[in-house]
mmCIF file of C-alpha atoms in Angstrom:
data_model
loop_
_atom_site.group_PDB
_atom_site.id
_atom_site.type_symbol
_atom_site.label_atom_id
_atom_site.label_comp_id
_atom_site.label_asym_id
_atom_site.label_seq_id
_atom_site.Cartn_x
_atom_site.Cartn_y
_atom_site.Cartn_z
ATOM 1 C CA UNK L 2 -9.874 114.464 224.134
ATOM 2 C CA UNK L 3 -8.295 117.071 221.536
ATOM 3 C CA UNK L 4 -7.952 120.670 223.567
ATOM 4 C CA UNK L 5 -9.837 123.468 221.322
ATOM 5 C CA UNK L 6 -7.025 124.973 220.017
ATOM 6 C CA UNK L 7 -6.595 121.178 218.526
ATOM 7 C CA UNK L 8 -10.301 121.172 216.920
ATOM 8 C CA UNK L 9 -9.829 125.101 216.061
ATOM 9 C CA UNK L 10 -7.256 123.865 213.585
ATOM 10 C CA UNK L 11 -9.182 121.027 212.427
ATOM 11 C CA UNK L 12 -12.128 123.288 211.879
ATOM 12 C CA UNK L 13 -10.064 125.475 209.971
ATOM 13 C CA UNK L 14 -8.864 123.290 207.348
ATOM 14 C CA UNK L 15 -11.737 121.603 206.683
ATOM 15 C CA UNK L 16 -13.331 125.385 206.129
ATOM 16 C CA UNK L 17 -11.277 126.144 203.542
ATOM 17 C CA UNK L 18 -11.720 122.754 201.715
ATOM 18 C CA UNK L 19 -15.174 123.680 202.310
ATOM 19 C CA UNK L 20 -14.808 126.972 200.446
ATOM 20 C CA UNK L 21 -12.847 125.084 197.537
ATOM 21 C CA UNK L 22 -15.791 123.216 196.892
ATOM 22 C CA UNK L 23 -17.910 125.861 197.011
ATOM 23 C CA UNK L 24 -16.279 128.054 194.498
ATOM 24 C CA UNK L 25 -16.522 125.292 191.867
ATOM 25 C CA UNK L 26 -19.801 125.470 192.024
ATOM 26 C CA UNK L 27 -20.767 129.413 192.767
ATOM 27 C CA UNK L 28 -22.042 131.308 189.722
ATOM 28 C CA UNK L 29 -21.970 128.477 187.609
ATOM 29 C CA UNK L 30 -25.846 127.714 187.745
ATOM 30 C CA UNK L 31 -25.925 124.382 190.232
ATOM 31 C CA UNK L 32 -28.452 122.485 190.621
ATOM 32 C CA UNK L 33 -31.123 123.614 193.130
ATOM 33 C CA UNK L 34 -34.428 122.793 194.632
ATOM 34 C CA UNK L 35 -36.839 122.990 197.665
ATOM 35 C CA UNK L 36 -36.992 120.956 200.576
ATOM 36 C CA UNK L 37 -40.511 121.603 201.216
ATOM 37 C CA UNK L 38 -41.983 122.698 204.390
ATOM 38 C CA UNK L 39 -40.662 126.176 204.894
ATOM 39 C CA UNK L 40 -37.749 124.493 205.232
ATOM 40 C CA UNK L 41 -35.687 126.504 202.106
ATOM 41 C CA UNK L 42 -33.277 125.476 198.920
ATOM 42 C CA UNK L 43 -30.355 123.381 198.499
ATOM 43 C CA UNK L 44 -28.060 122.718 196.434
ATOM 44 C CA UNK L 45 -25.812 119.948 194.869
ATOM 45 C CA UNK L 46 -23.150 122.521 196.156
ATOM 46 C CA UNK L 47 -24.603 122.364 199.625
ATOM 47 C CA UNK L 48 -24.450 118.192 199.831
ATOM 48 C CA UNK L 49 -21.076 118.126 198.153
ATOM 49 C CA UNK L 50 -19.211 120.438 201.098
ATOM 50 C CA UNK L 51 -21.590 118.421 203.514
ATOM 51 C CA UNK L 52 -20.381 114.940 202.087
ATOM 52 C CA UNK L 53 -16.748 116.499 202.387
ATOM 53 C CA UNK L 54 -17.148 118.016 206.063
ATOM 54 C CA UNK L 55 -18.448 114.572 207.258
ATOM 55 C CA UNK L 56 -15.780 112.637 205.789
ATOM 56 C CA UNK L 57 -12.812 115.204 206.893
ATOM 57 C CA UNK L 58 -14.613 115.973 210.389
ATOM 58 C CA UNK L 59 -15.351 112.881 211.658
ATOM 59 C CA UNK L 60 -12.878 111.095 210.171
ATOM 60 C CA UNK L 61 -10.273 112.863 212.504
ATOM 61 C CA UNK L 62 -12.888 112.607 215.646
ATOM 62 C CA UNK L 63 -14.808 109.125 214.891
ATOM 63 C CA UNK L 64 -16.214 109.608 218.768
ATOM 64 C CA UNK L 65 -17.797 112.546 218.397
ATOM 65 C CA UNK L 66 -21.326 113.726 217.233
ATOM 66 C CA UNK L 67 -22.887 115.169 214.023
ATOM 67 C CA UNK L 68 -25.528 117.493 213.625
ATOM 68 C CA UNK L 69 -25.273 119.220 209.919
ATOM 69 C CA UNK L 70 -28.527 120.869 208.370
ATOM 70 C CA UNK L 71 -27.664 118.260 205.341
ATOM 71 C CA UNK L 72 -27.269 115.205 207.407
ATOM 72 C CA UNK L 73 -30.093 113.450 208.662
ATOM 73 C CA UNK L 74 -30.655 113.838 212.085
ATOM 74 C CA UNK L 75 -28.793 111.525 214.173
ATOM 75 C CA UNK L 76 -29.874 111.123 218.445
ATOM 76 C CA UNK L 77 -26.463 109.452 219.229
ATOM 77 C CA UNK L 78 -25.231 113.164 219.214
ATOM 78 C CA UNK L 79 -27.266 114.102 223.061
ATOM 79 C CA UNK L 80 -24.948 110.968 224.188
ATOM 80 C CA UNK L 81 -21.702 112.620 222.730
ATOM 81 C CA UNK L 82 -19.378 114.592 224.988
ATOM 82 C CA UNK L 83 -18.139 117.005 221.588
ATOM 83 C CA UNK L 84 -20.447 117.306 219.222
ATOM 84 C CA UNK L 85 -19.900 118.861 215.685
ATOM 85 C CA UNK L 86 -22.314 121.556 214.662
ATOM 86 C CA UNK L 87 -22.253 122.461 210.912
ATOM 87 C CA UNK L 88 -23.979 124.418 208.075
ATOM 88 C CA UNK L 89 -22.171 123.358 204.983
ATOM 89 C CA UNK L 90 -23.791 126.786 203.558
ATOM 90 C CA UNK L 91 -25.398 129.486 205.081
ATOM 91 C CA UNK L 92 -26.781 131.681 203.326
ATOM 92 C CA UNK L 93 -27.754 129.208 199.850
ATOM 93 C CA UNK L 94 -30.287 132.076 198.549
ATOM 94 C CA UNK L 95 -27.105 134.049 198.396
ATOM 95 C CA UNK L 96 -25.326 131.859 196.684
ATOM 96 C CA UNK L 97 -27.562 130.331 193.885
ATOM 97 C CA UNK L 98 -28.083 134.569 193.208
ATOM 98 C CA UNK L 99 -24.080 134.741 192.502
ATOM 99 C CA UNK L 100 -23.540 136.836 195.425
ATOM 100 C CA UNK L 101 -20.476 136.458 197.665
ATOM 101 C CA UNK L 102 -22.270 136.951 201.160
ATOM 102 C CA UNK L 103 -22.738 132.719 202.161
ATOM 103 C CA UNK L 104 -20.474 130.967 204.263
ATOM 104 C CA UNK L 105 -19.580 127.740 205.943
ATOM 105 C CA UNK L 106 -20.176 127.648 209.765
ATOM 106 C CA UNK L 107 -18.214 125.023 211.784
ATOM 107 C CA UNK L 108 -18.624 124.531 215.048
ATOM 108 C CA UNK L 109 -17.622 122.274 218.087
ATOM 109 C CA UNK L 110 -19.716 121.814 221.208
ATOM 110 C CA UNK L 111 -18.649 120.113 224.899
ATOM 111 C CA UNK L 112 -22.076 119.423 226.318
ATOM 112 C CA UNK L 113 -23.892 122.509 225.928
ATOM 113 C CA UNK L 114 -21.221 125.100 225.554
ATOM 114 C CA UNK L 115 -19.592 125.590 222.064
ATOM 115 C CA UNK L 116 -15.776 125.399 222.352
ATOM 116 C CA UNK L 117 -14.198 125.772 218.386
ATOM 117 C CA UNK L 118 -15.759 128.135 215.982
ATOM 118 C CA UNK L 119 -15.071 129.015 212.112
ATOM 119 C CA UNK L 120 -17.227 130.927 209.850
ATOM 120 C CA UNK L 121 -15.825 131.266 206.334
ATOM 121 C CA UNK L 122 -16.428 133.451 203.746
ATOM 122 C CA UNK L 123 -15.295 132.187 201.140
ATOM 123 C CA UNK L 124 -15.718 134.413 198.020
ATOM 124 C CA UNK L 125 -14.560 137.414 200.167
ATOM 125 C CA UNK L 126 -11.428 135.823 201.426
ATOM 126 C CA UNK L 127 -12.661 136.266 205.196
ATOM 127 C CA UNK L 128 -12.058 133.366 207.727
ATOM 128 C CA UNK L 129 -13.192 134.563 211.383
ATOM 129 C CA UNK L 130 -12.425 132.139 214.021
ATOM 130 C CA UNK L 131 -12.123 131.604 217.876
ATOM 131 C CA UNK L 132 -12.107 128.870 220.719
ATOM 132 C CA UNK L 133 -12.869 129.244 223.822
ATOM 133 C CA UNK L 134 -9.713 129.713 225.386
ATOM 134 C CA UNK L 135 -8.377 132.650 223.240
ATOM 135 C CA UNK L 136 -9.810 135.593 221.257
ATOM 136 C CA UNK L 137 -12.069 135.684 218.549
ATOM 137 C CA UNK L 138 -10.052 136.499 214.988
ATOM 138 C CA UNK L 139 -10.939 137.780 211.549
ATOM 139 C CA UNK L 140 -7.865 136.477 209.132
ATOM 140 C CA UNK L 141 -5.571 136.555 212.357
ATOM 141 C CA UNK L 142 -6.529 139.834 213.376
ATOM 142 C CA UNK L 143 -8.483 140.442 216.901
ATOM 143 C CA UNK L 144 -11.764 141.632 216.963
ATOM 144 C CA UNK L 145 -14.238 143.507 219.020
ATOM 145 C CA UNK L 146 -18.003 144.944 218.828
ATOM 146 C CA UNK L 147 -18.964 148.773 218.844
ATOM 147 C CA UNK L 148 -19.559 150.161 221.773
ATOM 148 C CA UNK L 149 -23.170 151.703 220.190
ATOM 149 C CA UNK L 150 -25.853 152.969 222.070
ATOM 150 C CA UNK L 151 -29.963 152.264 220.538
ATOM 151 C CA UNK L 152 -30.013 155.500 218.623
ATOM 152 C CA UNK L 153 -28.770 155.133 215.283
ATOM 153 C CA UNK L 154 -27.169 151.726 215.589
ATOM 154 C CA UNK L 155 -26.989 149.266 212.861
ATOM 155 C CA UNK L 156 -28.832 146.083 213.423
ATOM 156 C CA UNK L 157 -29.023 143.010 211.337
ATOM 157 C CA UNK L 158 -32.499 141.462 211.025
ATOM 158 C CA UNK L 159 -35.118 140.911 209.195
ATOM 159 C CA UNK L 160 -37.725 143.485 208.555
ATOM 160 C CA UNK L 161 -40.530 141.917 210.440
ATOM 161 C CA UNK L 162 -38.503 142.676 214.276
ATOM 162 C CA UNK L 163 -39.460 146.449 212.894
ATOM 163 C CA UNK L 164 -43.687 145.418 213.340
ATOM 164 C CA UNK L 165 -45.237 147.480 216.866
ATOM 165 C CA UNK L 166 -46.125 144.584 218.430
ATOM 166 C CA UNK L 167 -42.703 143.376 219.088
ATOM 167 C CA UNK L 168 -41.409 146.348 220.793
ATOM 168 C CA UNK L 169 -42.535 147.726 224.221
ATOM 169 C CA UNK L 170 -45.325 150.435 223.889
ATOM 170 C CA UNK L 171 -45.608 149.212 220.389
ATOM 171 C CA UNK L 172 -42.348 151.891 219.998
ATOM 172 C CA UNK L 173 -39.801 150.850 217.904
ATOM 173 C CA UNK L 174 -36.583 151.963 219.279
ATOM 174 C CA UNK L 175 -34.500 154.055 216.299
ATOM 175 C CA UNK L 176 -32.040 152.141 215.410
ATOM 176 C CA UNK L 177 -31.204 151.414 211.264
ATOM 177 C CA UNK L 178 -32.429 148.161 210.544
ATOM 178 C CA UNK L 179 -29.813 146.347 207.739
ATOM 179 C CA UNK L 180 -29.664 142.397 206.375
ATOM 180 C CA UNK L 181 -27.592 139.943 205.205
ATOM 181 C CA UNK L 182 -28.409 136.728 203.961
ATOM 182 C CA UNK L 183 -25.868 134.611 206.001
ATOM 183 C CA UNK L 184 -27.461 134.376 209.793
ATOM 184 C CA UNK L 185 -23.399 133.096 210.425
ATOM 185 C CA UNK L 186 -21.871 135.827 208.973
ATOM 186 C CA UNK L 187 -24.824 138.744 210.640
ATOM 187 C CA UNK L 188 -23.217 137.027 214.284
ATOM 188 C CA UNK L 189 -19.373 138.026 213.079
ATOM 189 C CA UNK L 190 -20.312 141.273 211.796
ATOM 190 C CA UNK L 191 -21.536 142.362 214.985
ATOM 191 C CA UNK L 192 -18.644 140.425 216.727
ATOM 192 C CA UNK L 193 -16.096 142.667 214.619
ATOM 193 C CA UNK L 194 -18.515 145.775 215.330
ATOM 194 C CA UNK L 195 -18.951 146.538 211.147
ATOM 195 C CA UNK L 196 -22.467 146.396 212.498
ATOM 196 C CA UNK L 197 -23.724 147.039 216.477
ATOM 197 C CA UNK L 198 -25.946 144.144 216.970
ATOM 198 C CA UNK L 199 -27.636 141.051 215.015
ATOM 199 C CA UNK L 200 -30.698 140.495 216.188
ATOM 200 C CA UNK L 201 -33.569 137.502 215.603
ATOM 201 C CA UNK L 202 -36.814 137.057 217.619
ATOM 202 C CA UNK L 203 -37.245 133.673 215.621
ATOM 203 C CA UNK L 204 -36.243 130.296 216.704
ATOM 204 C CA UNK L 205 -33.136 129.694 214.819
ATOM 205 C CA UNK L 206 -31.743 126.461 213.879
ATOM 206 C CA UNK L 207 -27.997 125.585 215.976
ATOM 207 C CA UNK L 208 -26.397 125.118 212.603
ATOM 208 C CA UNK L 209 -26.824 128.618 212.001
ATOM 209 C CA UNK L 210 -25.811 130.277 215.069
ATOM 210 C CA UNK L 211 -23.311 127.904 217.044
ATOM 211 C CA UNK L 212 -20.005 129.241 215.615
ATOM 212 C CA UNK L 213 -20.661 132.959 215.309
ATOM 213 C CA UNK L 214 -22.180 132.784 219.106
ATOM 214 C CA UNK L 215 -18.844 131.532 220.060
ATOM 215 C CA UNK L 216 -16.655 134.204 218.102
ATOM 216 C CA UNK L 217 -19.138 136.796 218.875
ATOM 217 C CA UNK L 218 -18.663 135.602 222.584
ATOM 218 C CA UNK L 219 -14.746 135.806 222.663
ATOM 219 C CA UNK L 220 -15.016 139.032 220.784
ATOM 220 C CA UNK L 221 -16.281 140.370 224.113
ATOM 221 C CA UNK L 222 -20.055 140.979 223.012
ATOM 222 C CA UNK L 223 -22.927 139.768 225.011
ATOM 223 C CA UNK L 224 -24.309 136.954 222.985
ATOM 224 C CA UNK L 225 -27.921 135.404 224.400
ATOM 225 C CA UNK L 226 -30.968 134.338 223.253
ATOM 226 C CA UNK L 227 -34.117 136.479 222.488
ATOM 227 C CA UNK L 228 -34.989 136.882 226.242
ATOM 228 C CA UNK L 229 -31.637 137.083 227.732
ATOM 229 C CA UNK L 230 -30.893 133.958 228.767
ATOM 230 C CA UNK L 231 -27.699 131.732 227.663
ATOM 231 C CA UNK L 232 -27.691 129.811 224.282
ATOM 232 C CA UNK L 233 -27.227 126.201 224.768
ATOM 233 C CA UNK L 234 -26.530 123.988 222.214
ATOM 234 C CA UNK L 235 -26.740 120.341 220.775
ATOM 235 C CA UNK L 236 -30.003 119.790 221.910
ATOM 236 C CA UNK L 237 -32.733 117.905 221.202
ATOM 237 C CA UNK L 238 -34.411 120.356 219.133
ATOM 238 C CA UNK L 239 -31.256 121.544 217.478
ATOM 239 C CA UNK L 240 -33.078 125.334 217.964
ATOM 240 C CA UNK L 241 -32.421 128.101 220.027
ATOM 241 C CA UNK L 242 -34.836 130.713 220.512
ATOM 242 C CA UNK L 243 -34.105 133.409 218.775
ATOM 243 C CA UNK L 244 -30.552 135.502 220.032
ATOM 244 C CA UNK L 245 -29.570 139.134 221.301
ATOM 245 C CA UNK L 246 -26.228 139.692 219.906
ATOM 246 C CA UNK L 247 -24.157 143.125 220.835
ATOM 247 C CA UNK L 248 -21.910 145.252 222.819
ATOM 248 C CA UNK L 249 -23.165 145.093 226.612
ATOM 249 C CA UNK L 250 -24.461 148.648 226.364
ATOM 250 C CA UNK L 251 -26.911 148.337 223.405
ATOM 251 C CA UNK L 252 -27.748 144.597 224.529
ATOM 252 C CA UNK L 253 -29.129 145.550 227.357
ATOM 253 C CA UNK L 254 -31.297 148.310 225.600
ATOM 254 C CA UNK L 255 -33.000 146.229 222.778
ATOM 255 C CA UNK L 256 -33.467 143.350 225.979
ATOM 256 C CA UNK L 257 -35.677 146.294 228.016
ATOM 257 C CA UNK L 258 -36.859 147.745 224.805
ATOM 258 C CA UNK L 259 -38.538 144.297 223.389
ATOM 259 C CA UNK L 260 -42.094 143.482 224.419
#
């Protein structure tokens, strides 16, 4: 089988065909509706890069699995030793508004352990990428999380982590709650420490999280799910529930600080 570095590169290239995609379509009013059931928009943008993914991804690896939030789930992928894990894009609110903050999230898994990770960015010209052999990267560049304590740090979530109930004591600890569409793109901003921690007490779907887990990993954070325990992917739920994502320090004080 193809070592990491091999898929890394694959990954990679089919990320910025991704992104090519993409920008034909950004800003220039695509088609869009709802899937129904909570379950969000999509675009003709979205199944175009997941048509093109498919065909460039697994067309280079015909053995291994698929699970895309596009693609029709497929339960040959739990028999699969490498699985792809993909979210054509992440963050489609973002884009149908025009805004630049949606990526494409690529990811490989070996059982339950991610291995080769991309998120790009592409309207902001930002590729971060790692594999589990070697460092995590932003445009070729190593990267590493703050080394923040709870007061004052910047986390990335949603504003419903701020309600009582949810904290221990019903005491919020005071840190600056910020957002970004992209779930993807929250993981790598913590990874490269432009923000201390991203943090989710939802379930949240693989697709979103598998690649920035993995960069967010190599970039030396402590990456787990809501309760502290390790993320493990390609399952049969395709969920993980919810994620932790920081420097060690401030980790472990939003882990003791959650109800």
């Amino acid at each position: 089988m193809p070592a990491p570095e091999a898929d890394l590169a694959l990954l990679s290239e089919a990320a910025e065909q991704a992104g090519r995609i993409a920008l034909d379509y950004w800003r220039r009013d695509p088609r869009a509706w709802d899937k129904g059931e909570g379950a969000g928009p999509v675009t003709e943008a979205d199944l175009a890069v997941n048509d093109a993914l498919a065909a460039r991804l697994m067309g280079a690896r015909p053995g291994y699995g698929w699970l895309s939030e596009e693609s029709e789930s497929d339960p040959a992928r739990l028999d699969a030793e490498y699985c792809f894990i993909i979210d054509p894009i992440d963050g489609t609110r973002a884009f149908i508004d025009g805004q630049d903050g949606f990526a494409h999230s690529l990811a490989v898994a070996r059982g339950e352990r991610i291995v080769a990770a991309v998120v790009h960015l592409p309207a902001q010209g930002l590729t971060y990428a790692a594999h589990a052999d070697g460092p995590a990267l932003l445009n070729g560049q190593p990267i590493r999380p703050s080394d923040a304590g709870i007061e004052g740090a910047r986390v990335l979530t949603y504003r419903a982590v701020t309600e009582a109930a949810n904290w221990r004591g019903g005491i919020m600890p005071p840190f600056r709650r910020e957002f970004r569409s992209s779930l993807a793109w929250r993981l790598c901003l913590a990874a490269e420490g432009r923000f201390d921690a991203a943090l989710s007490l939802r379930a949240a779907w693989e697709w979103d999280i598998a690649a920035g887990a993995l960069i967010a990993e190599r970039a030396g954070a402590r990456v787990t799910d809501r309760r502290g325990g390790l993320m493990r992917f390609n399952s049969p739920r395709a969920m993980v529930d919810g994620l932790i994502v920081a420097g060690h320090r401030l980790h472990g004080a939003l882990l003791e600080a959650l109800a």
